[in-house]
Amino acid sequence: MSCRPAVASGHSAVTAAACDLLAAGGNAFDAIIAGGFASAVAEPCLTSLGGGGFLMAQPARESACLYDFFTDTPGLGRTATPENPEFYPITVAFTGSDQIFHIGRASIAVPGNLKGYLEVHHQLGRLPLAEVLAPALELSRQGLILNSTQAYIMALLEPIMTATAEGRALYRPDGPLLGEGDHFRNLALTDFLDSLSHGDADLYDGNLAARIEADMEGAGYLTARDLRGYRVRRRTPRRTSHGRYQVLTPPTPSIGGGRIALGLKLLGDCPANDPATAAVRRALNLRQVHEWRQQGILEPAQLTPAHQRETASKLRQALGG
């Protein structure tokens, strides 16, 4: 049976970057990392090299593993609390509800994405790093035309994206916030990617780490020691059975894997034979898992027969039974 690769992402340029690497003879991990770098260019409101994340990997002829490069709590080596911690709330008005985020230099955690991308590439990639970076670097040099989705997200997050002079220079270069059809470029990111492709850039050590620590002075917690000490962790995935499938999800300290396991448990306990029932069940499923989380129930093993009876009763009521 022949197999064809498939790439899904939040932006066509990200998908194109991953596909370019596959076409050039790269493996799945080259494509994933190329897409990650391209996403930092094409989706500036949603991801960055200064964020954190996870990557579930199933290398050929090896056991599955989770690369954990989520952000860490900063403050290593800091002998005193910043005099004036820069930490304040911003309200974002989503369609369904308002949500409060805290921003400022005291909100900055130890970044993991860049080190995670580089380590996954080093351990599992096939092509040289310069080739993996090439699509993102070219995209960054050209810039991109903002589409309607990007413009919408940028407008939602305007209080965050334009909170600093640097942010305003990027997202409001001529006064008004950039919108659909506008050309967006981040020249500093272009320079960084170019240096990275030549092996000259290092966010976690050297001059850039020292500059970051200096910028935190008196207002933030992140230190050069935090950056030097950051390590990507390889974890054993948690396995959840669902019918004849084994679903791999992040283990603790991530809570997402447990929530997925709870959701799958509900799906298994409440079979549906028609689309209407399935839709109702999915909506109930999300609400129920949220309620259980508020009660401190994070794993299927914490469920009792009473919980399962209550869920079945709610489903019958929702279906009018």
mmCIF file of C-alpha atoms in Angstrom:
data_model
loop_
_atom_site.group_PDB
_atom_site.id
_atom_site.type_symbol
_atom_site.label_atom_id
_atom_site.label_comp_id
_atom_site.label_asym_id
_atom_site.label_seq_id
_atom_site.Cartn_x
_atom_site.Cartn_y
_atom_site.Cartn_z
ATOM 1 C CA MET A 1 0.000 0.000 0.000
ATOM 2 C CA SER A 2 1.445 3.361 -1.007
ATOM 3 C CA CYS A 3 1.483 6.237 1.475
ATOM 4 C CA ARG A 4 1.368 9.931 0.726
ATOM 5 C CA PRO A 5 2.357 12.635 3.207
ATOM 6 C CA ALA A 6 -0.170 15.167 4.439
ATOM 7 C CA VAL A 7 0.515 18.506 6.125
ATOM 8 C CA ALA A 8 -2.038 20.544 8.062
ATOM 9 C CA SER A 9 -1.311 23.976 9.501
ATOM 10 C CA GLY A 10 -2.867 27.332 10.251
ATOM 11 C CA HIS A 11 -1.442 29.112 7.194
ATOM 12 C CA SER A 12 -0.819 28.108 3.601
ATOM 13 C CA ALA A 13 2.780 29.372 3.762
ATOM 14 C CA VAL A 14 3.477 27.054 6.690
ATOM 15 C CA THR A 15 2.067 24.068 4.833
ATOM 16 C CA ALA A 16 4.107 25.050 1.771
ATOM 17 C CA ALA A 17 7.311 25.211 3.846
ATOM 18 C CA ALA A 18 6.752 21.694 5.173
ATOM 19 C CA CYS A 19 5.900 20.359 1.714
ATOM 20 C CA ASP A 20 9.035 21.972 0.259
ATOM 21 C CA LEU A 21 11.185 19.991 2.693
ATOM 22 C CA LEU A 22 9.423 16.741 1.847
ATOM 23 C CA ALA A 23 9.893 17.409 -1.860
ATOM 24 C CA ALA A 24 13.605 18.074 -1.265
ATOM 25 C CA GLY A 25 14.043 14.636 0.295
ATOM 26 C CA GLY A 26 13.567 15.588 3.918
ATOM 27 C CA ASN A 27 11.764 13.349 6.369
ATOM 28 C CA ALA A 28 8.682 14.127 8.444
ATOM 29 C CA PHE A 29 10.741 15.814 11.166
ATOM 30 C CA ASP A 30 12.494 18.113 8.695
ATOM 31 C CA ALA A 31 9.044 19.112 7.462
ATOM 32 C CA ILE A 32 7.652 19.666 10.960
ATOM 33 C CA ILE A 33 10.557 21.861 12.020
ATOM 34 C CA ALA A 34 10.507 23.816 8.754
ATOM 35 C CA GLY A 35 6.813 24.430 9.376
ATOM 36 C CA GLY A 36 7.514 25.544 12.946
ATOM 37 C CA PHE A 37 10.017 28.157 11.808
ATOM 38 C CA ALA A 38 7.716 29.293 8.997
ATOM 39 C CA SER A 39 4.844 29.618 11.463
ATOM 40 C CA ALA A 40 6.904 32.018 13.570
ATOM 41 C CA VAL A 41 7.068 34.224 10.475
ATOM 42 C CA ALA A 42 3.576 33.743 9.036
ATOM 43 C CA GLU A 43 1.525 33.613 12.256
ATOM 44 C CA PRO A 44 3.124 36.245 14.511
ATOM 45 C CA CYS A 45 0.073 36.608 16.766
ATOM 46 C CA LEU A 46 -0.178 32.895 17.474
ATOM 47 C CA THR A 47 3.343 31.540 17.786
ATOM 48 C CA SER A 48 6.978 32.575 17.998
ATOM 49 C CA LEU A 49 10.450 31.207 18.600
ATOM 50 C CA GLY A 50 10.104 32.631 22.113
ATOM 51 C CA GLY A 51 7.153 30.424 23.009
ATOM 52 C CA GLY A 52 6.978 26.819 24.122
ATOM 53 C CA GLY A 53 5.384 23.569 23.061
ATOM 54 C CA PHE A 54 5.455 19.805 22.672
ATOM 55 C CA LEU A 55 6.238 17.454 19.811
ATOM 56 C CA MET A 56 5.006 13.859 19.767
ATOM 57 C CA ALA A 57 7.410 11.742 17.728
ATOM 58 C CA GLN A 58 7.179 8.209 16.395
ATOM 59 C CA PRO A 59 10.520 7.568 14.679
ATOM 60 C CA ALA A 60 10.818 4.516 12.447
ATOM 61 C CA ARG A 61 11.795 1.394 14.387
ATOM 62 C CA GLU A 62 11.928 3.315 17.670
ATOM 63 C CA SER A 63 9.586 3.888 20.582
ATOM 64 C CA ALA A 64 7.363 6.937 20.548
ATOM 65 C CA CYS A 65 8.504 9.842 22.685
ATOM 66 C CA LEU A 66 7.329 13.303 23.598
ATOM 67 C CA TYR A 67 9.718 16.223 23.223
ATOM 68 C CA ASP A 68 8.736 18.674 25.951
ATOM 69 C CA PHE A 69 10.032 22.150 25.209
ATOM 70 C CA PHE A 70 7.376 24.080 27.061
ATOM 71 C CA THR A 71 8.326 27.298 28.804
ATOM 72 C CA ASP A 72 10.005 27.250 32.223
ATOM 73 C CA THR A 73 9.596 29.504 35.244
ATOM 74 C CA PRO A 74 12.373 32.124 35.240
ATOM 75 C CA GLY A 75 14.467 33.555 38.068
ATOM 76 C CA LEU A 76 17.582 31.349 38.368
ATOM 77 C CA GLY A 77 20.478 33.312 39.734
ATOM 78 C CA ARG A 78 18.394 36.375 40.544
ATOM 79 C CA THR A 79 19.336 37.601 44.010
ATOM 80 C CA ALA A 80 16.568 40.172 44.376
ATOM 81 C CA THR A 81 13.019 40.725 43.255
ATOM 82 C CA PRO A 82 12.734 43.315 40.464
ATOM 83 C CA GLU A 83 12.090 46.754 41.917
ATOM 84 C CA ASN A 84 9.121 47.472 39.652
ATOM 85 C CA PRO A 85 7.832 44.214 38.140
ATOM 86 C CA GLU A 86 6.152 44.973 34.834
ATOM 87 C CA PHE A 87 3.046 42.790 35.060
ATOM 88 C CA TYR A 88 -0.426 44.032 34.248
ATOM 89 C CA PRO A 89 -3.759 42.734 32.897
ATOM 90 C CA ILE A 90 -5.080 43.115 29.370
ATOM 91 C CA THR A 91 -8.648 42.154 28.476
ATOM 92 C CA VAL A 92 -9.234 40.489 25.112
ATOM 93 C CA ALA A 93 -12.838 40.535 23.894
ATOM 94 C CA PHE A 94 -13.387 37.168 22.224
ATOM 95 C CA THR A 95 -16.715 36.473 20.542
ATOM 96 C CA GLY A 96 -17.993 34.263 23.351
ATOM 97 C CA SER A 97 -16.521 36.068 26.349
ATOM 98 C CA ASP A 98 -13.836 38.392 27.598
ATOM 99 C CA GLN A 99 -10.553 36.896 28.789
ATOM 100 C CA ILE A 100 -7.856 38.514 30.889
ATOM 101 C CA PHE A 101 -4.178 38.016 30.029
ATOM 102 C CA HIS A 102 -1.226 39.376 31.978
ATOM 103 C CA ILE A 103 1.616 40.897 29.992
ATOM 104 C CA GLY A 104 4.809 42.839 30.628
ATOM 105 C CA ARG A 105 8.423 41.864 31.190
ATOM 106 C CA ALA A 106 7.613 40.133 34.479
ATOM 107 C CA SER A 107 5.277 37.784 32.580
ATOM 108 C CA ILE A 108 8.055 36.461 30.319
ATOM 109 C CA ALA A 109 8.954 32.812 30.846
ATOM 110 C CA VAL A 110 12.041 30.901 29.714
ATOM 111 C CA PRO A 111 11.409 30.184 25.990
ATOM 112 C CA GLY A 112 11.543 26.636 24.677
ATOM 113 C CA ASN A 113 10.442 26.560 21.041
ATOM 114 C CA LEU A 114 13.772 27.424 19.451
ATOM 115 C CA LYS A 115 15.780 24.922 21.475
ATOM 116 C CA GLY A 116 13.069 22.291 20.926
ATOM 117 C CA TYR A 117 13.069 22.782 17.157
ATOM 118 C CA LEU A 118 16.851 22.577 17.004
ATOM 119 C CA GLU A 119 17.072 19.475 19.185
ATOM 120 C CA VAL A 120 14.368 17.580 17.295
ATOM 121 C CA HIS A 121 16.093 18.459 14.022
ATOM 122 C CA HIS A 122 19.485 17.393 15.365
ATOM 123 C CA GLN A 123 18.217 14.045 16.649
ATOM 124 C CA LEU A 124 15.639 13.097 14.026
ATOM 125 C CA GLY A 125 16.067 15.288 10.941
ATOM 126 C CA ARG A 126 17.796 14.320 7.722
ATOM 127 C CA LEU A 127 18.629 17.540 5.850
ATOM 128 C CA PRO A 128 21.071 20.274 6.953
ATOM 129 C CA LEU A 129 19.631 22.999 9.179
ATOM 130 C CA ALA A 130 20.213 25.668 6.520
ATOM 131 C CA GLU A 131 17.859 23.806 4.169
ATOM 132 C CA VAL A 132 15.253 23.393 6.891
ATOM 133 C CA LEU A 133 15.380 27.128 7.626
ATOM 134 C CA ALA A 134 15.344 28.203 3.980
ATOM 135 C CA PRO A 135 11.538 28.435 3.489
ATOM 136 C CA ALA A 136 11.055 30.493 6.656
ATOM 137 C CA LEU A 137 13.989 32.734 5.808
ATOM 138 C CA GLU A 138 12.716 33.393 2.294
ATOM 139 C CA LEU A 139 9.220 34.091 3.605
ATOM 140 C CA SER A 140 10.629 36.477 6.189
ATOM 141 C CA ARG A 141 12.674 38.336 3.584
ATOM 142 C CA GLN A 142 9.663 38.779 1.322
ATOM 143 C CA GLY A 143 7.165 39.483 4.072
ATOM 144 C CA LEU A 144 3.585 38.422 3.723
ATOM 145 C CA ILE A 145 0.220 39.901 2.886
ATOM 146 C CA LEU A 146 -2.104 39.610 5.866
ATOM 147 C CA ASN A 147 -5.209 37.560 5.172
ATOM 148 C CA SER A 148 -8.608 38.043 6.804
ATOM 149 C CA THR A 149 -7.935 35.533 9.594
ATOM 150 C CA GLN A 150 -4.622 37.121 10.523
ATOM 151 C CA ALA A 151 -6.174 40.597 10.470
ATOM 152 C CA TYR A 152 -8.995 39.430 12.742
ATOM 153 C CA ILE A 153 -6.609 37.857 15.271
ATOM 154 C CA MET A 154 -4.342 40.889 15.181
ATOM 155 C CA ALA A 155 -7.282 43.172 15.927
ATOM 156 C CA LEU A 156 -8.332 40.943 18.841
ATOM 157 C CA LEU A 157 -4.831 40.973 20.306
ATOM 158 C CA GLU A 158 -3.991 44.588 19.505
ATOM 159 C CA PRO A 159 -3.593 45.587 23.205
ATOM 160 C CA ILE A 160 -0.950 42.863 23.577
ATOM 161 C CA MET A 161 0.800 43.187 20.239
ATOM 162 C CA THR A 162 1.147 46.985 20.497
ATOM 163 C CA ALA A 163 1.917 47.300 24.213
ATOM 164 C CA THR A 164 5.570 48.211 23.539
ATOM 165 C CA ALA A 165 7.284 50.615 21.193
ATOM 166 C CA GLU A 166 8.828 47.638 19.367
ATOM 167 C CA GLY A 167 5.403 46.070 18.922
ATOM 168 C CA ARG A 168 3.884 49.303 17.649
ATOM 169 C CA ALA A 169 6.702 49.640 15.107
ATOM 170 C CA LEU A 170 5.868 46.177 13.764
ATOM 171 C CA TYR A 171 2.087 46.180 13.844
ATOM 172 C CA ARG A 172 1.264 49.893 13.571
ATOM 173 C CA PRO A 173 4.156 51.201 11.466
ATOM 174 C CA ASP A 174 2.126 54.025 9.938
ATOM 175 C CA GLY A 175 -0.273 54.696 12.820
ATOM 176 C CA PRO A 176 -3.307 52.434 12.304
ATOM 177 C CA LEU A 177 -3.086 48.732 13.066
ATOM 178 C CA LEU A 178 -2.187 46.591 10.058
ATOM 179 C CA GLY A 179 -5.213 44.951 8.449
ATOM 180 C CA GLU A 180 -6.212 42.565 5.695
ATOM 181 C CA GLY A 181 -4.164 43.106 2.555
ATOM 182 C CA ASP A 182 -1.343 44.964 4.316
ATOM 183 C CA HIS A 183 2.276 43.895 3.908
ATOM 184 C CA PHE A 184 3.939 42.665 7.112
ATOM 185 C CA ARG A 185 7.681 42.197 7.648
ATOM 186 C CA ASN A 186 9.842 41.614 10.716
ATOM 187 C CA LEU A 187 13.385 42.500 9.664
ATOM 188 C CA ALA A 188 14.891 41.616 13.047
ATOM 189 C CA LEU A 189 13.483 38.089 12.725
ATOM 190 C CA THR A 190 14.901 37.880 9.196
ATOM 191 C CA ASP A 191 18.349 38.765 10.504
ATOM 192 C CA PHE A 192 18.077 36.219 13.303
ATOM 193 C CA LEU A 193 17.008 33.400 10.968
ATOM 194 C CA ASP A 194 19.820 34.289 8.589
ATOM 195 C CA SER A 195 22.366 34.129 11.411
ATOM 196 C CA LEU A 196 20.853 30.889 12.674
ATOM 197 C CA SER A 197 21.200 29.284 9.253
ATOM 198 C CA HIS A 198 24.930 30.075 9.340
ATOM 199 C CA GLY A 199 25.344 28.818 12.909
ATOM 200 C CA ASP A 200 25.977 32.307 14.283
ATOM 201 C CA ALA A 201 22.839 32.911 16.381
ATOM 202 C CA ASP A 202 22.205 31.579 19.874
ATOM 203 C CA LEU A 203 19.249 32.742 21.925
ATOM 204 C CA TYR A 204 20.378 30.685 24.918
ATOM 205 C CA ASP A 205 23.927 31.914 25.362
ATOM 206 C CA GLY A 206 26.249 34.703 24.373
ATOM 207 C CA ASN A 207 25.455 38.315 23.534
ATOM 208 C CA LEU A 208 21.743 37.870 22.878
ATOM 209 C CA ALA A 209 21.150 36.186 26.248
ATOM 210 C CA ALA A 210 23.051 39.019 27.940
ATOM 211 C CA ARG A 211 20.933 41.605 26.104
ATOM 212 C CA ILE A 212 17.751 39.856 27.206
ATOM 213 C CA GLU A 213 18.871 39.872 30.840
ATOM 214 C CA ALA A 214 19.776 43.554 30.600
ATOM 215 C CA ASP A 215 16.327 44.323 29.211
ATOM 216 C CA MET A 216 14.763 42.599 32.236
ATOM 217 C CA GLU A 217 16.642 44.823 34.688
ATOM 218 C CA GLY A 218 14.293 46.120 37.383
ATOM 219 C CA ALA A 219 11.147 44.877 35.642
ATOM 220 C CA GLY A 220 11.393 41.171 34.712
ATOM 221 C CA TYR A 221 12.637 37.852 36.054
ATOM 222 C CA LEU A 222 14.272 36.157 33.044
ATOM 223 C CA THR A 223 18.053 35.790 33.399
ATOM 224 C CA ALA A 224 20.916 34.648 31.193
ATOM 225 C CA ARG A 225 21.359 31.742 33.609
ATOM 226 C CA ASP A 226 17.754 30.678 32.904
ATOM 227 C CA LEU A 227 18.536 30.632 29.204
ATOM 228 C CA ARG A 228 21.813 28.746 29.579
ATOM 229 C CA GLY A 229 20.181 26.170 31.845
ATOM 230 C CA TYR A 230 17.149 25.433 29.689
ATOM 231 C CA ARG A 231 16.871 21.787 28.637
ATOM 232 C CA VAL A 232 14.462 19.992 26.319
ATOM 233 C CA ARG A 233 12.958 16.988 28.078
ATOM 234 C CA ARG A 234 12.127 13.668 26.453
ATOM 235 C CA ARG A 235 9.133 12.038 28.106
ATOM 236 C CA THR A 236 7.286 8.753 27.678
ATOM 237 C CA PRO A 237 3.829 9.466 26.214
ATOM 238 C CA ARG A 238 0.722 8.394 28.062
ATOM 239 C CA ARG A 239 -1.315 5.787 26.210
ATOM 240 C CA THR A 240 -5.091 5.803 26.175
ATOM 241 C CA SER A 241 -7.155 3.006 24.623
ATOM 242 C CA HIS A 242 -10.133 3.973 22.506
ATOM 243 C CA GLY A 243 -11.766 1.066 20.743
ATOM 244 C CA ARG A 244 -9.080 -0.679 18.731
ATOM 245 C CA TYR A 245 -6.801 2.365 18.792
ATOM 246 C CA GLN A 246 -4.009 3.506 21.101
ATOM 247 C CA VAL A 247 -3.960 7.297 21.483
ATOM 248 C CA LEU A 248 -0.680 8.906 22.554
ATOM 249 C CA THR A 249 -0.894 12.178 24.482
ATOM 250 C CA PRO A 250 1.457 14.258 26.656
ATOM 251 C CA PRO A 251 2.024 12.914 30.176
ATOM 252 C CA THR A 252 2.124 15.039 33.306
ATOM 253 C CA PRO A 253 2.937 17.817 34.029
ATOM 254 C CA SER A 254 0.733 18.599 31.010
ATOM 255 C CA ILE A 255 -2.964 18.405 31.925
ATOM 256 C CA GLY A 256 -4.056 18.175 28.298
ATOM 257 C CA GLY A 257 -3.362 14.443 27.991
ATOM 258 C CA GLY A 258 -5.565 13.670 30.972
ATOM 259 C CA ARG A 259 -8.409 15.779 29.605
ATOM 260 C CA ILE A 260 -8.212 13.994 26.267
ATOM 261 C CA ALA A 261 -8.285 10.651 28.090
ATOM 262 C CA LEU A 262 -11.384 11.761 30.020
ATOM 263 C CA GLY A 263 -13.066 12.840 26.801
ATOM 264 C CA LEU A 264 -12.293 9.522 25.123
ATOM 265 C CA LYS A 265 -13.615 7.708 28.177
ATOM 266 C CA LEU A 266 -16.909 9.561 27.793
ATOM 267 C CA LEU A 267 -17.057 8.769 24.082
ATOM 268 C CA GLY A 268 -16.524 5.106 24.838
ATOM 269 C CA ASP A 269 -19.166 5.010 27.539
ATOM 270 C CA CYS A 270 -21.815 6.804 25.464
ATOM 271 C CA PRO A 271 -22.067 5.232 21.989
ATOM 272 C CA ALA A 272 -23.955 7.179 19.344
ATOM 273 C CA ASN A 273 -25.614 5.752 16.261
ATOM 274 C CA ASP A 274 -26.699 8.930 14.477
ATOM 275 C CA PRO A 275 -25.127 12.338 13.734
ATOM 276 C CA ALA A 276 -27.564 14.303 15.930
ATOM 277 C CA THR A 277 -26.753 12.194 18.966
ATOM 278 C CA ALA A 278 -23.035 12.458 18.209
ATOM 279 C CA ALA A 279 -23.216 16.276 18.066
ATOM 280 C CA VAL A 280 -25.060 16.518 21.371
ATOM 281 C CA ARG A 281 -22.655 14.064 22.952
ATOM 282 C CA ARG A 282 -19.601 16.056 21.840
ATOM 283 C CA ALA A 283 -21.001 19.277 23.309
ATOM 284 C CA LEU A 284 -21.885 17.528 26.561
ATOM 285 C CA ASN A 285 -18.464 15.900 26.591
ATOM 286 C CA LEU A 286 -16.639 19.259 26.541
ATOM 287 C CA ARG A 287 -18.816 20.687 29.318
ATOM 288 C CA GLN A 288 -18.473 17.588 31.455
ATOM 289 C CA VAL A 289 -14.679 17.426 31.201
ATOM 290 C CA HIS A 290 -14.542 21.125 32.135
ATOM 291 C CA GLU A 291 -16.757 20.515 35.191
ATOM 292 C CA TRP A 292 -14.629 17.580 36.291
ATOM 293 C CA ARG A 293 -11.480 19.634 35.972
ATOM 294 C CA GLN A 294 -12.994 22.253 38.305
ATOM 295 C CA GLN A 295 -13.674 19.421 40.775
ATOM 296 C CA GLY A 296 -10.046 18.279 40.584
ATOM 297 C CA ILE A 297 -10.750 15.219 38.418
ATOM 298 C CA LEU A 298 -7.990 15.075 35.816
ATOM 299 C CA GLU A 299 -7.681 11.352 35.013
ATOM 300 C CA PRO A 300 -10.142 8.548 34.095
ATOM 301 C CA ALA A 301 -8.904 6.579 37.110
ATOM 302 C CA GLN A 302 -10.497 9.210 39.363
ATOM 303 C CA LEU A 303 -13.975 8.542 37.978
ATOM 304 C CA THR A 304 -16.444 6.568 40.111
ATOM 305 C CA PRO A 305 -19.579 4.674 38.991
ATOM 306 C CA ALA A 306 -21.566 7.648 40.315
ATOM 307 C CA HIS A 307 -19.770 9.986 37.883
ATOM 308 C CA GLN A 308 -20.561 7.667 34.984
ATOM 309 C CA ARG A 309 -24.234 7.361 35.970
ATOM 310 C CA GLU A 310 -24.498 11.148 36.248
ATOM 311 C CA THR A 311 -23.013 11.596 32.776
ATOM 312 C CA ALA A 312 -25.361 9.026 31.239
ATOM 313 C CA SER A 313 -28.316 10.787 32.874
ATOM 314 C CA LYS A 314 -27.232 14.167 31.488
ATOM 315 C CA LEU A 315 -26.972 12.675 28.010
ATOM 316 C CA ARG A 316 -30.473 11.208 28.208
ATOM 317 C CA GLN A 317 -31.856 14.573 29.353
ATOM 318 C CA ALA A 318 -30.021 16.415 26.582
ATOM 319 C CA LEU A 319 -31.526 14.043 24.020
ATOM 320 C CA GLY A 320 -34.990 14.469 25.490
ATOM 321 C CA GLY A 321 -35.101 10.932 26.899
#
